[in-house]
């Protein structure tokens, strides 16, 4: 379908009319491909959740959920991450409607700070657990806890790195089509991490403290 | 600086210190790898082909070249793993009440590498290669959806294969089988580097396969030519789609299993240990949650090949196209529901076993549908017994036998009797040799003229066929007998002398299979030698049906001068019959193609070095490699000059040259297609 022009270059949440080098088909398949990747990633998290579930009994006499999980910090982390999803939403809005790239840049910066704050708090939690002797080497339960939550943290780290790369690219290229497509993908990724965290909060922290 | 790496890791040093046949075999295998590598490097340097290889092949993102490189990897690894199979059979045939010539530890490495290579570095690259080559052509696309990701996938697989080869030269491989069950593969029981080699090689290949799955699925969803609705897709595309979806959902389970095992081994965690709350059944579930769908990742593309081959060489539309599609989908869905049949004897209780046993048997129904469809396609067709067709027919017969023994194994009480015996070994080879390898060989021979512009020698194809079929029956039917008699698999020394004749027969079978591989190489050599006589540049040597035949052989890098419009199933066949196949376009347009990138090579090689660093605890190397991977990925996202334009004039010139060739060619009737007169233009008979 080469050679179409004008409104054909639209994608939900994104106007690419001014970029005749990209066809609708390319834009669509680029975004769709990332959705498929996220499905694969979701399988990884689902399996880690399943492993965690079966390992709850494997505390081997070591610290269990009730002793180690602190609802306060976990709740605060949830709020921070949810807020960062909101600020990313604002970034997407200003990419679509903003007159310049400045708004987008600023919202990405805020999101980045929230992401880093989340990571900082999470590391702080981990350090506190380590100080009590709740290290991943202590029991199967703790191994699965640290790998599940740590995997999410690793994803957030990757997302933060990605945000930095995109901020640099905005400075270098402005808002060209590739930058826009990448920010859409990054947005999907960031919201996906939020969803995963909500499940972690419910399944790991809330449920752990109910026991 | 070099972590745990010492001189004792080299098999040559070990063979020097204690020269036994066992060590000499190890050193010899290592020497073959080193000499092979040196000779390849020397040859390329002498011919001055490095620049050509780098620009035309290694950094290429053309799906056709990537497909060919995948198949090349598959053939190299097939050669190694088949030699190991011969060695395994030799050891068992001689080691009756004597220790034989291979020591237990070495023997265990042999069957572990044989299995790991055959699955991850022979079968997966082979089918990925075929899919890569064929699918974009069949759906009338210019390339896959993510060409540079495709290159990354290829080089991750190549990196994993490199690790497998390195394990012959530096250190040792796992002795834990291709499935690497803990707690045996935990540090307590396998302290060496073997399981680490296994973990990282498999992890690289599973990541590569996951990317392939995404790429192929998106290609099929988004890049089909106008008019090619789902039910107008060739069946190979359907099976590729289902394989891709299985890869997307099944490969992560393997990645999770290997990485958690790595967490145990490297970080002292307790996922699968037998102490401190570890749960080794989690590993078994994770592994087979991947492992069973993997079986269908392997056979579905072969089913696709058989569908194409049977239809082309019977000159008939596929019988029951819709039912074949539905059966493929059914198999793909059901494949996720049966994984427990791999461990009926591990104590999950009779009810669970019964449910999974029944679920397993249900898969026989769609598979049976397919077999009937192929038979009905041949019925009253004009069947020509070309090598790909012969392989397809041999598949149908042999696969059904494997299906019967599968029913035996899927019945839990019977499984209790024969699990972990050679019966099981016979069964899965009975499924995978016809159900994967015959399909891959058939596909290789069927599409070879498309890829290179000349036919493969049919005579040597038939010789190879005889060897692969006779060798199979000779090698594996005795194993059924031995398994039923209770001979455990993975046995290094045999104690019952009545097993001897069967083991010798199996060894002969392995040798015949090896001759089958040799004949494939001879076929290739002979055909390259006679390539001018067997050229089929017009591109349609078999009077075939799909769009991949609607372009020259080899196809131009953009595949089609103009994207075809599709109005029915078997699009090209229909166009030929209605005289619409060989005409110039009304007007030609510029074609944008993805440019080459070195990112794939850099990431694949760095990943292999990272893995090597992890295996030997050379932390700086692992860290540096990770930085290189991230760096090249980010650098690539900054490059904006990633496309190349082929001008309309150039496209027109190439297209008109091909059309002139077609106009000048003499059409051959189907009966003479194996004849030198075949220039790739089929005579259109009713
Ligand atoms: Cu299975």
PDB file of N, CA and C in Angstrom, chain B residues 372-452:
ATOM      1  N   UNK B 372      -5.481 -38.007   6.841  1.00  0.00           N
ATOM      2  CA  UNK B 372      -6.511 -38.330   5.844  1.00  0.00           C
ATOM      3  C   UNK B 372      -6.552 -37.271   4.747  1.00  0.00           C
ATOM      4  N   UNK B 373      -6.429 -36.010   5.130  1.00  0.00           N
ATOM      5  CA  UNK B 373      -6.473 -34.950   4.119  1.00  0.00           C
ATOM      6  C   UNK B 373      -5.345 -35.107   3.090  1.00  0.00           C
ATOM      7  N   UNK B 374      -4.163 -35.454   3.587  1.00  0.00           N
ATOM      8  CA  UNK B 374      -3.056 -35.603   2.643  1.00  0.00           C
ATOM      9  C   UNK B 374      -3.299 -36.800   1.729  1.00  0.00           C
ATOM     10  N   UNK B 375      -3.810 -37.861   2.327  1.00  0.00           N
ATOM     11  CA  UNK B 375      -4.069 -39.049   1.486  1.00  0.00           C
ATOM     12  C   UNK B 375      -5.110 -38.713   0.420  1.00  0.00           C
ATOM     13  N   UNK B 376      -6.164 -37.998   0.822  1.00  0.00           N
ATOM     14  CA  UNK B 376      -7.194 -37.642  -0.151  1.00  0.00           C
ATOM     15  C   UNK B 376      -6.676 -36.657  -1.185  1.00  0.00           C
ATOM     16  N   UNK B 377      -5.689 -35.855  -0.812  1.00  0.00           N
ATOM     17  CA  UNK B 377      -5.096 -34.963  -1.803  1.00  0.00           C
ATOM     18  C   UNK B 377      -4.385 -35.769  -2.888  1.00  0.00           C
ATOM     19  N   UNK B 378      -3.717 -36.841  -2.473  1.00  0.00           N
ATOM     20  CA  UNK B 378      -3.009 -37.655  -3.457  1.00  0.00           C
ATOM     21  C   UNK B 378      -3.981 -38.445  -4.330  1.00  0.00           C
ATOM     22  N   UNK B 379      -5.120 -38.812  -3.731  1.00  0.00           N
ATOM     23  CA  UNK B 379      -6.065 -39.683  -4.420  1.00  0.00           C
ATOM     24  C   UNK B 379      -6.511 -39.068  -5.744  1.00  0.00           C
ATOM     25  N   UNK B 380      -6.329 -39.803  -6.824  1.00  0.00           N
ATOM     26  CA  UNK B 380      -6.678 -39.347  -8.175  1.00  0.00           C
ATOM     27  C   UNK B 380      -5.922 -38.095  -8.592  1.00  0.00           C
ATOM     28  N   UNK B 381      -4.821 -37.824  -7.895  1.00  0.00           N
ATOM     29  CA  UNK B 381      -3.980 -36.730  -8.351  1.00  0.00           C
ATOM     30  C   UNK B 381      -2.915 -37.264  -9.291  1.00  0.00           C
ATOM     31  N   UNK B 382      -2.179 -36.341  -9.895  1.00  0.00           N
ATOM     32  CA  UNK B 382      -1.090 -36.800 -10.755  1.00  0.00           C
ATOM     33  C   UNK B 382       0.166 -36.828  -9.896  1.00  0.00           C
ATOM     34  N   UNK B 383       0.347 -37.937  -9.149  1.00  0.00           N
ATOM     35  CA  UNK B 383       1.405 -37.999  -8.145  1.00  0.00           C
ATOM     36  C   UNK B 383       2.746 -38.275  -8.820  1.00  0.00           C
ATOM     37  N   UNK B 384       3.713 -37.417  -8.532  1.00  0.00           N
ATOM     38  CA  UNK B 384       5.091 -37.670  -8.999  1.00  0.00           C
ATOM     39  C   UNK B 384       5.963 -37.938  -7.781  1.00  0.00           C
ATOM     40  N   UNK B 385       6.737 -39.027  -7.889  1.00  0.00           N
ATOM     41  CA  UNK B 385       7.502 -39.436  -6.709  1.00  0.00           C
ATOM     42  C   UNK B 385       8.868 -38.769  -6.680  1.00  0.00           C
ATOM     43  N   UNK B 386       8.856 -37.471  -6.569  1.00  0.00           N
ATOM     44  CA  UNK B 386      10.090 -36.722  -6.406  1.00  0.00           C
ATOM     45  C   UNK B 386      10.592 -36.916  -4.978  1.00  0.00           C
ATOM     46  N   UNK B 387      11.864 -36.598  -4.710  1.00  0.00           N
ATOM     47  CA  UNK B 387      12.360 -36.807  -3.337  1.00  0.00           C
ATOM     48  C   UNK B 387      11.499 -36.143  -2.260  1.00  0.00           C
ATOM     49  N   UNK B 388      11.095 -34.883  -2.393  1.00  0.00           N
ATOM     50  CA  UNK B 388      10.264 -34.325  -1.312  1.00  0.00           C
ATOM     51  C   UNK B 388       8.974 -35.110  -1.111  1.00  0.00           C
ATOM     52  N   UNK B 389       8.394 -35.596  -2.210  1.00  0.00           N
ATOM     53  CA  UNK B 389       7.164 -36.366  -2.115  1.00  0.00           C
ATOM     54  C   UNK B 389       7.425 -37.704  -1.422  1.00  0.00           C
ATOM     55  N   UNK B 390       8.563 -38.318  -1.751  1.00  0.00           N
ATOM     56  CA  UNK B 390       8.902 -39.591  -1.101  1.00  0.00           C
ATOM     57  C   UNK B 390       9.036 -39.402   0.405  1.00  0.00           C
ATOM     58  N   UNK B 391       9.726 -38.332   0.789  1.00  0.00           N
ATOM     59  CA  UNK B 391       9.854 -38.069   2.230  1.00  0.00           C
ATOM     60  C   UNK B 391       8.477 -37.861   2.862  1.00  0.00           C
ATOM     61  N   UNK B 392       7.582 -37.204   2.137  1.00  0.00           N
ATOM     62  CA  UNK B 392       6.253 -36.949   2.702  1.00  0.00           C
ATOM     63  C   UNK B 392       5.496 -38.253   2.911  1.00  0.00           C
ATOM     64  N   UNK B 393       5.590 -39.148   1.944  1.00  0.00           N
ATOM     65  CA  UNK B 393       4.859 -40.408   2.077  1.00  0.00           C
ATOM     66  C   UNK B 393       5.461 -41.256   3.196  1.00  0.00           C
ATOM     67  N   UNK B 394       6.814 -41.281   3.241  1.00  0.00           N
ATOM     68  CA  UNK B 394       7.463 -42.027   4.327  1.00  0.00           C
ATOM     69  C   UNK B 394       7.043 -41.459   5.675  1.00  0.00           C
ATOM     70  N   UNK B 395       6.911 -40.144   5.725  1.00  0.00           N
ATOM     71  CA  UNK B 395       6.455 -39.513   6.966  1.00  0.00           C
ATOM     72  C   UNK B 395       5.101 -40.057   7.380  1.00  0.00           C
ATOM     73  N   UNK B 396       4.162 -40.097   6.425  1.00  0.00           N
ATOM     74  CA  UNK B 396       2.803 -40.489   6.793  1.00  0.00           C
ATOM     75  C   UNK B 396       2.773 -41.875   7.410  1.00  0.00           C
ATOM     76  N   UNK B 397       3.501 -42.803   6.793  1.00  0.00           N
ATOM     77  CA  UNK B 397       3.495 -44.172   7.307  1.00  0.00           C
ATOM     78  C   UNK B 397       4.181 -44.232   8.668  1.00  0.00           C
ATOM     79  N   UNK B 398       5.373 -43.653   8.727  1.00  0.00           N
ATOM     80  CA  UNK B 398       6.184 -43.800   9.938  1.00  0.00           C
ATOM     81  C   UNK B 398       5.576 -43.047  11.114  1.00  0.00           C
ATOM     82  N   UNK B 399       5.028 -41.870  10.822  1.00  0.00           N
ATOM     83  CA  UNK B 399       4.464 -41.053  11.883  1.00  0.00           C
ATOM     84  C   UNK B 399       3.270 -41.751  12.533  1.00  0.00           C
ATOM     85  N   UNK B 400       2.523 -42.486  11.744  1.00  0.00           N
ATOM     86  CA  UNK B 400       1.369 -43.194  12.304  1.00  0.00           C
ATOM     87  C   UNK B 400       1.829 -44.264  13.293  1.00  0.00           C
ATOM     88  N   UNK B 401       2.930 -44.936  12.955  1.00  0.00           N
ATOM     89  CA  UNK B 401       3.479 -45.923  13.905  1.00  0.00           C
ATOM     90  C   UNK B 401       3.854 -45.226  15.207  1.00  0.00           C
ATOM     91  N   UNK B 402       4.524 -44.080  15.065  1.00  0.00           N
ATOM     92  CA  UNK B 402       4.891 -43.322  16.262  1.00  0.00           C
ATOM     93  C   UNK B 402       3.670 -42.900  17.059  1.00  0.00           C
ATOM     94  N   UNK B 403       2.599 -42.571  16.339  1.00  0.00           N
ATOM     95  CA  UNK B 403       1.368 -42.185  17.020  1.00  0.00           C
ATOM     96  C   UNK B 403       0.823 -43.319  17.862  1.00  0.00           C
ATOM     97  N   UNK B 404       0.882 -44.544  17.324  1.00  0.00           N
ATOM     98  CA  UNK B 404       0.390 -45.699  18.093  1.00  0.00           C
ATOM     99  C   UNK B 404       1.188 -45.876  19.372  1.00  0.00           C
ATOM    100  N   UNK B 405       2.510 -45.813  19.258  1.00  0.00           N
ATOM    101  CA  UNK B 405       3.303 -45.999  20.481  1.00  0.00           C
ATOM    102  C   UNK B 405       3.092 -44.821  21.425  1.00  0.00           C
ATOM    103  N   UNK B 406       2.739 -43.660  20.849  1.00  0.00           N
ATOM    104  CA  UNK B 406       2.412 -42.514  21.699  1.00  0.00           C
ATOM    105  C   UNK B 406       1.178 -42.782  22.531  1.00  0.00           C
ATOM    106  N   UNK B 407       0.198 -43.464  21.923  1.00  0.00           N
ATOM    107  CA  UNK B 407      -1.013 -43.813  22.677  1.00  0.00           C
ATOM    108  C   UNK B 407      -0.648 -44.734  23.846  1.00  0.00           C
ATOM    109  N   UNK B 408       0.285 -45.644  23.582  1.00  0.00           N
ATOM    110  CA  UNK B 408       0.729 -46.530  24.671  1.00  0.00           C
ATOM    111  C   UNK B 408       1.315 -45.698  25.810  1.00  0.00           C
ATOM    112  N   UNK B 409       2.188 -44.744  25.440  1.00  0.00           N
ATOM    113  CA  UNK B 409       2.842 -43.951  26.482  1.00  0.00           C
ATOM    114  C   UNK B 409       1.874 -43.005  27.172  1.00  0.00           C
ATOM    115  N   UNK B 410       0.803 -42.628  26.466  1.00  0.00           N
ATOM    116  CA  UNK B 410      -0.150 -41.686  27.060  1.00  0.00           C
ATOM    117  C   UNK B 410      -1.109 -42.379  28.010  1.00  0.00           C
ATOM    118  N   UNK B 411      -1.032 -43.697  28.084  1.00  0.00           N
ATOM    119  CA  UNK B 411      -1.887 -44.441  29.006  1.00  0.00           C
ATOM    120  C   UNK B 411      -1.093 -44.631  30.293  1.00  0.00           C
ATOM    121  N   UNK B 412      -1.456 -43.928  31.362  1.00  0.00           N
ATOM    122  CA  UNK B 412      -0.574 -43.916  32.538  1.00  0.00           C
ATOM    123  C   UNK B 412      -0.112 -45.289  33.020  1.00  0.00           C
ATOM    124  N   UNK B 413      -0.993 -46.291  33.133  1.00  0.00           N
ATOM    125  CA  UNK B 413      -0.463 -47.565  33.646  1.00  0.00           C
ATOM    126  C   UNK B 413       0.595 -48.166  32.730  1.00  0.00           C
ATOM    127  N   UNK B 414       0.419 -48.010  31.411  1.00  0.00           N
ATOM    128  CA  UNK B 414       1.436 -48.541  30.507  1.00  0.00           C
ATOM    129  C   UNK B 414       2.705 -47.704  30.593  1.00  0.00           C
ATOM    130  N   UNK B 415       2.516 -46.386  30.789  1.00  0.00           N
ATOM    131  CA  UNK B 415       3.679 -45.513  30.893  1.00  0.00           C
ATOM    132  C   UNK B 415       4.554 -45.919  32.074  1.00  0.00           C
ATOM    133  N   UNK B 416       3.893 -46.355  33.173  1.00  0.00           N
ATOM    134  CA  UNK B 416       4.677 -46.788  34.328  1.00  0.00           C
ATOM    135  C   UNK B 416       5.634 -47.913  33.958  1.00  0.00           C
ATOM    136  N   UNK B 417       5.219 -48.738  32.989  1.00  0.00           N
ATOM    137  CA  UNK B 417       6.054 -49.887  32.646  1.00  0.00           C
ATOM    138  C   UNK B 417       7.252 -49.495  31.789  1.00  0.00           C
ATOM    139  N   UNK B 418       7.044 -48.552  30.887  1.00  0.00           N
ATOM    140  CA  UNK B 418       8.127 -48.312  29.921  1.00  0.00           C
ATOM    141  C   UNK B 418       8.791 -46.944  30.052  1.00  0.00           C
ATOM    142  N   UNK B 419       8.332 -46.103  30.987  1.00  0.00           N
ATOM    143  CA  UNK B 419       8.966 -44.788  31.054  1.00  0.00           C
ATOM    144  C   UNK B 419      10.434 -44.957  31.404  1.00  0.00           C
ATOM    145  N   UNK B 420      11.215 -44.018  30.908  1.00  0.00           N
ATOM    146  CA  UNK B 420      12.655 -44.037  31.146  1.00  0.00           C
ATOM    147  C   UNK B 420      13.361 -45.264  30.555  1.00  0.00           C
ATOM    148  N   UNK B 421      12.705 -45.944  29.628  1.00  0.00           N
ATOM    149  CA  UNK B 421      13.399 -47.016  28.918  1.00  0.00           C
ATOM    150  C   UNK B 421      13.623 -46.562  27.475  1.00  0.00           C
ATOM    151  N   UNK B 422      14.278 -47.418  26.721  1.00  0.00           N
ATOM    152  CA  UNK B 422      14.522 -47.101  25.315  1.00  0.00           C
ATOM    153  C   UNK B 422      13.225 -47.038  24.512  1.00  0.00           C
ATOM    154  N   UNK B 423      12.136 -47.572  25.073  1.00  0.00           N
ATOM    155  CA  UNK B 423      10.852 -47.471  24.382  1.00  0.00           C
ATOM    156  C   UNK B 423      10.508 -45.999  24.153  1.00  0.00           C
ATOM    157  N   UNK B 424      10.738 -45.210  25.181  1.00  0.00           N
ATOM    158  CA  UNK B 424      10.472 -43.780  25.084  1.00  0.00           C
ATOM    159  C   UNK B 424      11.388 -43.127  24.050  1.00  0.00           C
ATOM    160  N   UNK B 425      12.656 -43.528  24.094  1.00  0.00           N
ATOM    161  CA  UNK B 425      13.616 -42.983  23.128  1.00  0.00           C
ATOM    162  C   UNK B 425      13.157 -43.311  21.707  1.00  0.00           C
ATOM    163  N   UNK B 426      12.741 -44.579  21.530  1.00  0.00           N
ATOM    164  CA  UNK B 426      12.260 -44.981  20.211  1.00  0.00           C
ATOM    165  C   UNK B 426      11.041 -44.154  19.823  1.00  0.00           C
ATOM    166  N   UNK B 427      10.134 -43.947  20.777  1.00  0.00           N
ATOM    167  CA  UNK B 427       8.910 -43.211  20.454  1.00  0.00           C
ATOM    168  C   UNK B 427       9.213 -41.787  20.001  1.00  0.00           C
ATOM    169  N   UNK B 428      10.011 -41.037  20.761  1.00  0.00           N
ATOM    170  CA  UNK B 428      10.139 -39.642  20.340  1.00  0.00           C
ATOM    171  C   UNK B 428      11.001 -39.479  19.112  1.00  0.00           C
ATOM    172  N   UNK B 429      11.938 -40.431  18.898  1.00  0.00           N
ATOM    173  CA  UNK B 429      12.638 -40.368  17.602  1.00  0.00           C
ATOM    174  C   UNK B 429      11.691 -40.738  16.471  1.00  0.00           C
ATOM    175  N   UNK B 430      10.756 -41.616  16.779  1.00  0.00           N
ATOM    176  CA  UNK B 430       9.761 -42.014  15.781  1.00  0.00           C
ATOM    177  C   UNK B 430       8.842 -40.848  15.419  1.00  0.00           C
ATOM    178  N   UNK B 431       8.633 -39.935  16.363  1.00  0.00           N
ATOM    179  CA  UNK B 431       7.845 -38.750  16.035  1.00  0.00           C
ATOM    180  C   UNK B 431       8.712 -37.696  15.349  1.00  0.00           C
ATOM    181  N   UNK B 432       9.903 -37.482  15.884  1.00  0.00           N
ATOM    182  CA  UNK B 432      10.671 -36.319  15.433  1.00  0.00           C
ATOM    183  C   UNK B 432      11.454 -36.556  14.148  1.00  0.00           C
ATOM    184  N   UNK B 433      11.862 -37.776  13.875  1.00  0.00           N
ATOM    185  CA  UNK B 433      12.601 -37.954  12.619  1.00  0.00           C
ATOM    186  C   UNK B 433      11.661 -37.810  11.429  1.00  0.00           C
ATOM    187  N   UNK B 434      10.554 -38.564  11.372  1.00  0.00           N
ATOM    188  CA  UNK B 434       9.625 -38.259  10.271  1.00  0.00           C
ATOM    189  C   UNK B 434       8.945 -36.906  10.459  1.00  0.00           C
ATOM    190  N   UNK B 435       8.500 -36.608  11.673  1.00  0.00           N
ATOM    191  CA  UNK B 435       7.657 -35.438  11.888  1.00  0.00           C
ATOM    192  C   UNK B 435       8.412 -34.137  11.895  1.00  0.00           C
ATOM    193  N   UNK B 436       9.717 -34.181  11.962  1.00  0.00           N
ATOM    194  CA  UNK B 436      10.456 -32.939  11.848  1.00  0.00           C
ATOM    195  C   UNK B 436      11.478 -33.050  10.722  1.00  0.00           C
ATOM    196  N   UNK B 437      12.385 -34.010  10.845  1.00  0.00           N
ATOM    197  CA  UNK B 437      13.527 -34.038   9.944  1.00  0.00           C
ATOM    198  C   UNK B 437      13.113 -34.334   8.505  1.00  0.00           C
ATOM    199  N   UNK B 438      12.225 -35.335   8.318  1.00  0.00           N
ATOM    200  CA  UNK B 438      11.774 -35.602   6.954  1.00  0.00           C
ATOM    201  C   UNK B 438      11.127 -34.343   6.369  1.00  0.00           C
ATOM    202  N   UNK B 439      10.364 -33.663   7.195  1.00  0.00           N
ATOM    203  CA  UNK B 439       9.703 -32.453   6.724  1.00  0.00           C
ATOM    204  C   UNK B 439      10.706 -31.379   6.346  1.00  0.00           C
ATOM    205  N   UNK B 440      11.725 -31.211   7.188  1.00  0.00           N
ATOM    206  CA  UNK B 440      12.715 -30.186   6.899  1.00  0.00           C
ATOM    207  C   UNK B 440      13.497 -30.534   5.632  1.00  0.00           C
ATOM    208  N   UNK B 441      13.856 -31.825   5.499  1.00  0.00           N
ATOM    209  CA  UNK B 441      14.604 -32.217   4.305  1.00  0.00           C
ATOM    210  C   UNK B 441      13.717 -32.045   3.070  1.00  0.00           C
ATOM    211  N   UNK B 442      12.453 -32.445   3.195  1.00  0.00           N
ATOM    212  CA  UNK B 442      11.535 -32.273   2.061  1.00  0.00           C
ATOM    213  C   UNK B 442      11.424 -30.799   1.699  1.00  0.00           C
ATOM    214  N   UNK B 443      11.281 -29.958   2.716  1.00  0.00           N
ATOM    215  CA  UNK B 443      11.153 -28.531   2.452  1.00  0.00           C
ATOM    216  C   UNK B 443      12.418 -27.960   1.835  1.00  0.00           C
ATOM    217  N   UNK B 444      13.548 -28.418   2.356  1.00  0.00           N
ATOM    218  CA  UNK B 444      14.843 -27.963   1.820  1.00  0.00           C
ATOM    219  C   UNK B 444      14.957 -28.313   0.341  1.00  0.00           C
ATOM    220  N   UNK B 445      14.559 -29.556  -0.008  1.00  0.00           N
ATOM    221  CA  UNK B 445      14.689 -29.955  -1.405  1.00  0.00           C
ATOM    222  C   UNK B 445      13.628 -29.302  -2.287  1.00  0.00           C
ATOM    223  N   UNK B 446      12.481 -29.044  -1.710  1.00  0.00           N
ATOM    224  CA  UNK B 446      11.373 -28.462  -2.469  1.00  0.00           C
ATOM    225  C   UNK B 446      11.658 -27.004  -2.802  1.00  0.00           C
ATOM    226  N   UNK B 447      12.163 -26.241  -1.810  1.00  0.00           N
ATOM    227  CA  UNK B 447      12.358 -24.802  -2.015  1.00  0.00           C
ATOM    228  C   UNK B 447      13.773 -24.441  -2.441  1.00  0.00           C
ATOM    229  N   UNK B 448      14.679 -25.435  -2.438  1.00  0.00           N
ATOM    230  CA  UNK B 448      16.051 -25.122  -2.827  1.00  0.00           C
ATOM    231  C   UNK B 448      16.141 -24.414  -4.174  1.00  0.00           C
ATOM    232  N   UNK B 449      15.457 -24.920  -5.221  1.00  0.00           N
ATOM    233  CA  UNK B 449      15.546 -24.243  -6.528  1.00  0.00           C
ATOM    234  C   UNK B 449      15.049 -22.804  -6.466  1.00  0.00           C
ATOM    235  N   UNK B 450      14.104 -22.542  -5.567  1.00  0.00           N
ATOM    236  CA  UNK B 450      13.631 -21.158  -5.414  1.00  0.00           C
ATOM    237  C   UNK B 450      14.763 -20.284  -4.876  1.00  0.00           C
ATOM    238  N   UNK B 451      15.497 -20.832  -3.905  1.00  0.00           N
ATOM    239  CA  UNK B 451      16.508 -20.015  -3.227  1.00  0.00           C
ATOM    240  C   UNK B 451      17.759 -19.811  -4.077  1.00  0.00           C
ATOM    241  N   UNK B 452      18.110 -20.822  -4.877  1.00  0.00           N
ATOM    242  CA  UNK B 452      19.405 -20.740  -5.556  1.00  0.00           C
ATOM    243  C   UNK B 452      19.311 -20.773  -7.074  1.00  0.00           C
TER     244      UNK B 452
END
